[in-house]
Coordinates of C-alpha atoms in Angstrom, one line a residue:
M1 CA -158.4 119.4 49.9
I2 CA -160.3 116.7 51.6
S3 CA -161.7 117.7 55.0
L4 CA -161.2 115.8 58.3
N5 CA -165.0 115.1 58.5
E6 CA -164.8 113.5 55.1
I7 CA -161.7 111.5 56.1
R8 CA -163.5 110.4 59.3
K9 CA -166.5 109.1 57.3
K10 CA -164.2 107.2 54.9
I11 CA -162.2 105.7 57.8
M12 CA -165.4 104.5 59.5
R13 CA -166.3 102.8 56.2
G14 CA -162.9 101.1 56.2
D15 CA -161.3 103.3 53.6
I16 CA -157.9 103.7 55.4
S17 CA -156.3 104.9 52.1
S18 CA -157.9 108.3 52.8
L19 CA -155.2 108.9 55.4
L20 CA -152.8 109.4 52.6
H21 CA -154.4 112.8 52.2
I22 CA -153.4 113.6 55.8
S23 CA -149.8 112.5 55.1
S24 CA -149.5 114.6 51.9
E25 CA -151.3 117.7 53.0
N26 CA -149.0 120.0 54.9
N27 CA -151.7 122.3 56.2
I28 CA -153.3 119.6 58.3
H29 CA -151.6 119.7 61.7
P30 CA -150.8 116.4 63.5
S31 CA -152.9 117.7 66.4
E32 CA -156.0 117.6 64.2
V33 CA -155.2 114.1 63.2
A34 CA -154.8 113.1 66.9
K35 CA -158.1 114.7 67.6
L36 CA -159.7 112.6 64.9
F37 CA -158.1 109.5 66.3
N38 CA -159.4 110.3 69.8
E39 CA -163.0 110.2 68.4
L40 CA -162.6 106.8 66.6
P41 CA -162.9 103.3 68.1
I42 CA -159.6 101.9 69.2
D43 CA -159.5 99.2 66.6
T44 CA -160.1 101.7 63.8
T45 CA -157.6 104.1 65.3
L46 CA -154.9 101.5 65.5
H47 CA -155.5 100.3 61.9
A48 CA -155.4 103.9 60.7
F49 CA -152.3 104.8 62.7
Q50 CA -150.4 101.8 61.3
S51 CA -151.1 103.1 57.8
F52 CA -148.9 106.1 58.4
P53 CA -145.1 106.2 57.6
A54 CA -142.9 105.9 60.7
K55 CA -142.0 109.6 60.9
K56 CA -145.7 110.7 60.7
Q57 CA -146.6 108.2 63.4
V58 CA -144.1 109.9 65.8
L59 CA -145.6 113.3 65.1
V60 CA -149.2 112.2 65.6
F61 CA -148.4 110.0 68.6
S62 CA -147.0 112.9 70.6
Y63 CA -150.4 114.7 70.3
L64 CA -152.6 111.7 71.4
D65 CA -153.8 111.7 75.0
I66 CA -151.9 109.3 77.3
L67 CA -154.6 106.7 77.6
L68 CA -154.8 106.4 73.8
Q69 CA -151.0 106.4 73.5
K70 CA -150.8 103.4 75.8
K71 CA -153.5 101.6 73.8
V72 CA -151.7 102.3 70.5
L73 CA -148.4 101.1 71.9
R74 CA -150.0 97.8 73.0
G75 CA -151.3 97.3 69.4
L76 CA -147.9 97.9 67.7
N77 CA -145.1 95.4 67.2
K78 CA -142.0 95.7 69.4
E79 CA -139.9 97.2 66.6
R80 CA -142.3 100.0 65.8
A81 CA -143.1 100.7 69.5
T82 CA -139.3 101.0 70.2
Y83 CA -138.8 103.3 67.2
I84 CA -141.7 105.7 68.4
L85 CA -140.6 105.7 72.0
N86 CA -137.0 106.6 71.2
K87 CA -138.0 109.3 68.6
L88 CA -140.3 111.1 71.0
S89 CA -139.0 114.3 72.6
S90 CA -137.6 113.6 76.1
D91 CA -140.4 115.5 77.9
D92 CA -143.2 113.6 76.0
R93 CA -141.4 110.3 76.7
V94 CA -141.1 110.9 80.4
N95 CA -144.7 112.0 80.7
L96 CA -145.8 108.8 79.0
I97 CA -143.5 106.5 81.0
N98 CA -144.5 108.2 84.2
S99 CA -148.1 107.0 83.6
Y100 CA -147.0 103.4 83.8
K101 CA -146.6 101.5 87.1
G102 CA -144.5 98.6 88.3
V103 CA -143.8 95.9 85.8
E104 CA -145.4 97.7 82.9
R105 CA -143.0 100.6 83.4
S106 CA -140.0 98.2 83.4
H107 CA -141.1 96.7 80.1
I108 CA -141.4 100.1 78.5
L109 CA -138.0 101.3 79.8
E110 CA -136.4 98.2 78.2
L111 CA -137.4 99.4 74.8
L112 CA -135.3 102.6 75.2
E113 CA -131.8 103.1 73.9
D114 CA -129.2 103.4 76.6
K115 CA -128.9 107.2 76.3
N116 CA -132.7 107.7 76.5
K117 CA -133.1 105.1 79.2
K118 CA -130.5 106.9 81.4
A119 CA -132.0 110.3 80.8
T120 CA -135.5 109.0 81.6
H121 CA -134.4 107.3 84.8
D122 CA -132.7 110.6 85.9
M123 CA -135.8 112.7 85.1
L124 CA -138.2 110.2 86.8
G125 CA -136.0 110.5 90.0
Y126 CA -137.1 114.1 90.5
P127 CA -140.4 115.1 92.2
K128 CA -143.5 115.1 90.0
E129 CA -143.9 118.9 90.5
S130 CA -140.3 119.8 89.4
V131 CA -139.4 121.2 86.0
A132 CA -137.0 118.2 85.7
R133 CA -140.0 116.2 84.6
L134 CA -140.6 118.6 81.7
I135 CA -137.1 119.0 80.4
N136 CA -136.6 118.6 76.7
T137 CA -133.0 117.6 76.0
E138 CA -133.1 118.7 72.3
F139 CA -131.6 122.2 72.3
A140 CA -129.1 124.1 70.2
T141 CA -125.9 125.6 71.5
I142 CA -123.1 127.8 70.1
S143 CA -119.9 129.4 71.4
G144 CA -119.6 133.1 72.2
D145 CA -116.4 133.5 70.2
M146 CA -118.1 132.4 66.9
T147 CA -119.2 134.8 64.2
I148 CA -122.9 134.7 63.2
E149 CA -121.9 133.1 60.0
E150 CA -119.9 130.4 61.8
A151 CA -122.8 129.9 64.3
N152 CA -125.3 129.4 61.5
E153 CA -123.1 126.8 59.9
H154 CA -122.6 125.0 63.2
L155 CA -126.3 124.9 63.8
R156 CA -127.0 123.5 60.3
N157 CA -124.4 120.8 60.8
H158 CA -125.1 119.7 64.4
H159 CA -128.7 120.4 65.2
V160 CA -132.1 119.4 63.8
D161 CA -135.2 121.5 63.3
S162 CA -137.3 121.3 66.5
E163 CA -139.8 123.3 68.6
T164 CA -136.9 124.4 70.9
A165 CA -134.7 125.8 68.1
N166 CA -136.3 129.2 68.3
V167 CA -133.8 130.2 70.9
I168 CA -130.1 129.4 70.7
Y169 CA -128.0 129.1 73.8
V170 CA -124.5 130.4 74.2
V171 CA -122.3 128.1 76.4
D172 CA -118.7 128.2 77.5
A173 CA -116.2 125.4 77.0
E174 CA -117.5 123.6 80.1
G175 CA -121.1 123.7 78.9
K176 CA -122.2 126.4 81.4
L177 CA -124.9 128.7 80.2
V178 CA -123.8 132.2 79.3
D179 CA -126.7 133.7 77.4
D180 CA -129.7 133.0 75.2
I181 CA -130.1 134.4 71.7
P182 CA -133.4 134.5 69.7
V183 CA -133.0 133.2 66.2
R184 CA -134.1 136.6 64.8
R185 CA -130.8 138.1 66.0
L186 CA -128.9 135.6 63.9
V187 CA -131.0 136.4 60.9
L188 CA -131.2 140.2 61.1
N189 CA -127.5 141.0 62.0
D190 CA -124.4 141.1 59.9
P191 CA -123.0 137.6 59.4
K192 CA -119.5 138.9 60.1
K193 CA -120.5 140.1 63.6
N194 CA -119.3 138.2 66.6
I195 CA -121.9 136.4 68.7
A196 CA -120.6 138.3 71.8
E197 CA -121.7 141.5 70.1
I198 CA -125.3 140.5 69.9
M199 CA -125.6 139.1 73.4
D200 CA -127.5 141.2 75.9
G201 CA -126.0 139.6 79.0
Y202 CA -129.4 138.8 80.5
C203 CA -130.8 135.3 80.6
V204 CA -133.8 134.1 82.5
R205 CA -133.4 130.5 83.5
L206 CA -135.0 127.7 85.6
N207 CA -133.2 125.6 88.1
L208 CA -133.5 121.8 87.9
D209 CA -135.2 121.7 91.3
D210 CA -137.7 124.5 90.6
S211 CA -141.4 123.6 90.7
T212 CA -143.7 123.7 87.7
E213 CA -145.5 126.5 89.6
E214 CA -142.4 128.6 89.6
A215 CA -141.9 127.8 85.9
I216 CA -145.4 129.0 85.1
T217 CA -144.7 132.2 87.0
K218 CA -141.5 132.9 85.1
F219 CA -143.1 132.2 81.7
R220 CA -145.9 134.7 82.6
E221 CA -143.6 137.4 84.0
Y222 CA -141.0 137.3 81.2
D223 CA -143.3 136.5 78.3
R224 CA -141.1 133.6 77.0
T225 CA -141.9 130.6 74.9
V226 CA -138.9 128.5 76.0
L227 CA -136.7 128.7 79.1
P228 CA -133.3 127.0 79.8
V229 CA -132.9 124.7 82.7
T230 CA -129.6 124.6 84.6
N231 CA -128.2 122.8 87.7
A232 CA -126.5 124.3 90.7
D233 CA -123.3 124.6 88.7
N234 CA -125.0 126.5 85.9
L235 CA -124.6 123.6 83.5
L236 CA -127.2 123.7 80.7
L237 CA -129.2 120.5 81.0
G238 CA -132.2 121.1 78.8
V239 CA -135.1 123.5 78.1
V240 CA -138.8 123.7 79.0
T241 CA -141.3 125.0 76.5
I242 CA -144.4 127.0 77.0
D243 CA -146.7 124.3 75.6
D244 CA -145.5 121.7 78.1
V245 CA -146.1 124.2 80.9
M246 CA -149.5 125.0 79.6
D247 CA -150.4 121.2 79.6
V248 CA -149.3 121.0 83.3
Q249 CA -151.3 124.2 84.1
E250 CA -154.4 122.8 82.3
L251 CA -154.1 119.5 84.2
R252 CA -153.7 121.4 87.5
D253 CA -156.6 123.7 86.8
T254 CA -158.8 120.6 85.9
K255 CA -157.9 118.8 89.2
T256 CA -158.5 122.0 91.2
M257 CA -161.9 122.5 89.7
Q258 CA -162.8 118.8 90.3
K259 CA -161.6 119.0 93.9
F260 CA -163.4 122.3 94.5
G261 CA -166.6 120.7 93.2
G262 CA -166.3 117.9 95.8
V263 CA -164.9 115.3 93.4
E264 CA -161.5 113.5 93.6
S265 CA -159.4 114.3 90.6
L266 CA -159.8 112.0 87.6
E267 CA -156.8 110.4 86.0
F268 CA -158.3 110.5 82.6
P269 CA -160.8 112.8 80.8
Y270 CA -164.5 112.4 81.8
V271 CA -165.5 110.5 78.6
Q272 CA -162.6 108.0 79.1
T273 CA -163.2 107.4 82.8
T274 CA -164.9 104.1 83.5
F275 CA -168.3 104.1 85.2
S276 CA -166.9 102.3 88.3
S277 CA -164.0 104.7 88.6
L278 CA -166.4 107.7 88.2
V279 CA -168.6 106.4 91.0
K280 CA -165.6 105.8 93.3
K281 CA -164.2 109.3 92.7
R282 CA -167.5 110.9 93.6
A283 CA -168.7 108.6 96.4
G284 CA -166.0 109.5 98.9
W285 CA -166.8 113.2 99.0
L286 CA -170.5 112.6 99.0
I287 CA -170.3 110.3 102.0
I288 CA -168.2 112.8 103.9
L289 CA -170.6 115.6 103.0
F290 CA -173.6 113.4 103.9
L291 CA -172.1 112.6 107.3
G292 CA -171.5 116.3 107.7
E293 CA -175.1 117.1 106.9
M294 CA -176.1 114.6 109.6
F295 CA -174.8 117.1 112.1
T296 CA -177.2 119.6 110.7
A297 CA -180.1 117.2 111.7
T298 CA -178.4 116.8 115.1
A299 CA -178.3 120.5 115.6
M300 CA -181.9 120.9 114.7
G301 CA -182.8 118.1 117.1
H302 CA -180.9 120.0 119.8
F303 CA -183.2 123.0 119.2
Q304 CA -186.3 120.9 118.8
H305 CA -187.9 122.5 121.9
E306 CA -187.4 126.0 120.5
I307 CA -188.8 125.0 117.1
E308 CA -191.9 123.5 118.7
K309 CA -192.6 126.7 120.6
A310 CA -191.9 128.9 117.6
V311 CA -192.6 126.9 114.5
V312 CA -192.2 130.1 112.4
L313 CA -188.5 129.9 113.0
S314 CA -188.3 126.8 110.8
L315 CA -189.7 128.8 107.8
F316 CA -186.4 130.7 107.6
I317 CA -183.9 127.8 108.0
P318 CA -183.4 127.3 104.2
L319 CA -182.8 131.1 103.9
I320 CA -180.4 131.2 106.7
I321 CA -178.2 128.2 105.9
S322 CA -178.1 128.9 102.2
S323 CA -176.9 132.4 102.7
G324 CA -174.1 131.2 105.0
G325 CA -173.1 128.4 102.6
N326 CA -173.1 130.7 99.6
S327 CA -171.0 133.4 101.2
G328 CA -168.5 130.8 102.4
S329 CA -168.3 129.3 98.9
Q330 CA -167.7 132.7 97.4
A331 CA -164.9 133.5 99.8
A332 CA -163.2 130.1 99.3
T333 CA -163.3 130.5 95.5
L334 CA -161.7 134.0 95.7
I335 CA -159.0 133.0 98.1
I336 CA -158.0 129.8 96.4
R337 CA -157.7 131.5 93.1
A338 CA -155.7 134.4 94.6
M339 CA -153.3 131.9 96.2
A340 CA -153.0 130.0 92.9
V341 CA -151.9 133.1 91.0
K342 CA -149.6 134.2 93.8
E343 CA -151.6 137.2 94.8
L344 CA -151.8 135.9 98.3
S345 CA -149.8 133.7 100.6
V346 CA -150.3 132.1 104.0
R347 CA -148.5 135.1 105.5
D348 CA -151.3 137.4 104.4
W349 CA -153.8 135.6 106.6
W350 CA -154.4 138.6 108.9
Y351 CA -155.0 140.9 106.0
V352 CA -157.5 138.5 104.5
M353 CA -159.2 137.9 107.9
R354 CA -159.7 141.6 108.4
R355 CA -160.9 142.1 104.9
E356 CA -163.3 139.2 105.0
I357 CA -164.8 140.2 108.4
L358 CA -165.6 143.6 107.0
S359 CA -166.9 142.1 103.7
G360 CA -169.0 139.6 105.7
L361 CA -170.4 142.4 107.9
A362 CA -171.3 144.5 104.9
L363 CA -172.9 141.6 103.0
G364 CA -174.6 140.4 106.1
I365 CA -176.2 143.8 106.7
L366 CA -177.3 143.9 103.1
L367 CA -179.0 140.5 103.2
G368 CA -180.3 141.1 106.7
A369 CA -181.9 144.3 105.6
I370 CA -183.6 142.5 102.7
G371 CA -184.8 139.7 105.1
F372 CA -186.1 142.4 107.5
L373 CA -187.9 144.3 104.8
R374 CA -189.4 141.0 103.4
I375 CA -190.9 140.1 106.8
T376 CA -192.2 143.6 107.3
A377 CA -193.7 143.8 103.8
W378 CA -195.4 140.4 104.1
Q379 CA -196.9 141.4 107.5
K380 CA -198.0 144.8 106.4
F381 CA -199.6 143.7 103.2
H382 CA -201.2 140.6 104.9
V383 CA -199.3 138.2 102.6
W384 CA -198.4 136.2 105.7
D385 CA -199.2 136.6 109.4
Y386 CA -196.1 136.2 111.6
G387 CA -198.1 137.0 114.8
Q388 CA -197.9 139.9 117.2
H389 CA -194.1 139.5 117.7
W390 CA -193.3 139.8 114.0
M391 CA -191.0 142.7 114.6
L392 CA -188.8 140.7 117.0
L393 CA -188.8 137.9 114.4
A394 CA -187.6 140.4 111.7
I395 CA -184.8 141.6 114.0
T396 CA -183.8 138.0 114.7
I397 CA -183.5 137.3 111.0
F398 CA -181.5 140.5 110.5
F399 CA -178.9 139.8 113.1
S400 CA -178.8 136.1 112.3
L401 CA -177.9 136.8 108.7
I402 CA -175.2 139.2 109.7
G403 CA -173.7 136.6 112.0
I404 CA -173.9 133.7 109.6
V405 CA -172.7 135.6 106.5
M406 CA -169.7 136.9 108.5
W407 CA -169.0 133.4 109.7
G408 CA -169.3 132.0 106.2
T409 CA -166.9 134.5 104.6
L410 CA -164.4 134.0 107.5
S411 CA -164.6 130.2 107.2
G412 CA -164.4 130.2 103.4
S413 CA -161.3 132.4 103.4
M414 CA -159.4 130.9 106.3
I415 CA -159.8 127.1 105.6
P416 CA -157.8 127.2 102.3
M417 CA -155.0 129.1 104.2
I418 CA -155.0 126.6 107.0
L419 CA -154.7 123.7 104.5
K420 CA -151.9 125.5 102.7
K421 CA -150.1 126.0 106.0
C422 CA -150.5 122.3 106.6
R423 CA -149.0 121.6 103.2
Q424 CA -152.3 120.3 101.8
D425 CA -154.0 121.3 98.6
P426 CA -156.2 124.4 99.3
A427 CA -158.6 123.1 96.6
A428 CA -159.6 120.3 99.1
S429 CA -161.6 123.0 100.9
S430 CA -164.3 122.5 98.2
A431 CA -167.4 124.6 98.0
P432 CA -169.6 121.7 99.2
F433 CA -167.3 121.2 102.2
V434 CA -167.4 124.9 103.2
A435 CA -171.2 125.0 102.6
T436 CA -171.7 121.9 104.8
L437 CA -169.6 123.3 107.6
V438 CA -171.4 126.6 107.6
D439 CA -174.8 124.8 107.4
V440 CA -174.2 123.1 110.8
T441 CA -172.7 126.1 112.5
G442 CA -175.2 128.5 110.9
L443 CA -178.1 126.7 112.6
I444 CA -176.3 127.1 116.0
I445 CA -175.8 130.8 115.3
Y446 CA -179.4 131.2 114.2
F447 CA -181.1 129.5 117.1
S448 CA -178.7 131.1 119.6
I449 CA -179.6 134.6 118.4
A450 CA -183.3 133.7 118.3
A451 CA -183.1 132.4 121.9
I452 CA -181.6 135.8 123.0
I453 CA -184.0 138.1 121.1
L454 CA -187.2 136.1 121.4
K455 CA -186.8 135.0 125.0
G456 CA -190.0 135.7 127.0
T457 CA -192.1 136.1 123.8
L458 CA -192.1 133.3 121.3
L459 CA -189.5 131.3 123.3

């Protein structure tokens, strides 16, 4: 069997006939072919893609990333583009068409058959975060009054092999969902048994208006690979598969990580994002953070007189503000993740506040003690001379770290909850944003404590 690496080399040399190996070898999955195409120049990819038979093109096309799908469609003739679009599963088709805007979307929709066009229009009418956007309308149904033998015959005659056929749905005469039956029950039970005898009467379902977040929760809780989707009247409209939900979850996690790192979410993978777009996505947050840090300089300017009288205070500024920023970033990370997996909600704000105040106090005392011991050791072993009032300086650092770490953990934990309450994405409270906020306020806390403790001595 020829390997994908060997095929890649032959394709790069112009030997497109090597793709026949992919078409004939059943143990090479279409996703591997798609991965190969994602690594090739678009001209080579298009030439190689066109060498496949039509059915193979549909299989491979569904695994390409959206940007490459759009490029491939532009390179195909109208007849072949129409064939591929109409043969895609409904969820893959909606996902692709949703990426088009304005006139481009209209042109693509015109290529669809009336049935697919209507279904696509209906699905696109729902919010982006609803399971309606993920519905696959290819599902298998049977009647509860059939025998297993009759059900199997019905399935063979009226349904095709698809990823959704692992679960068969029992519906009544009006198309309302009654139950779901794994295929294994049809295989392992007596063919003469009635379908009603192998039903368990319990069926987990999604509502058409449910969010993808709710779908993810149900997949996790009930350990399912596919879930039916019904409307308010319990009519079975389609199914949602675990792989589609995983794709949504991966995209959401990626956007969250990007936002939390202080970057606007990218529409395409990093390697496919243009240089200008990459700069634009990063520049906005950097400007905001830069302006925020300017307040740090303003705060230091406000305490210029104190710094001039006790220059030694400036030695500990990096130590102070970094401790506050780090504690705030830690708290924000923990709370955002806990909210994402439904461990916490906005209603738990008081519980979180109490917990983080105590955590901040404990961590502040720990870091403050280390800072206190550091100054004491440096003074005692003559590593550095902090002057005759070194003990008061050590006490200042001790209490400053307690105050700043407590403020950092409180800010980092509360900001995501405030954003959630305001119906904003908690991930927008990125680590750099929290760190910048705590930097500015940390300086105020530091110099205010110093003014109280050192008054009449260094100040």
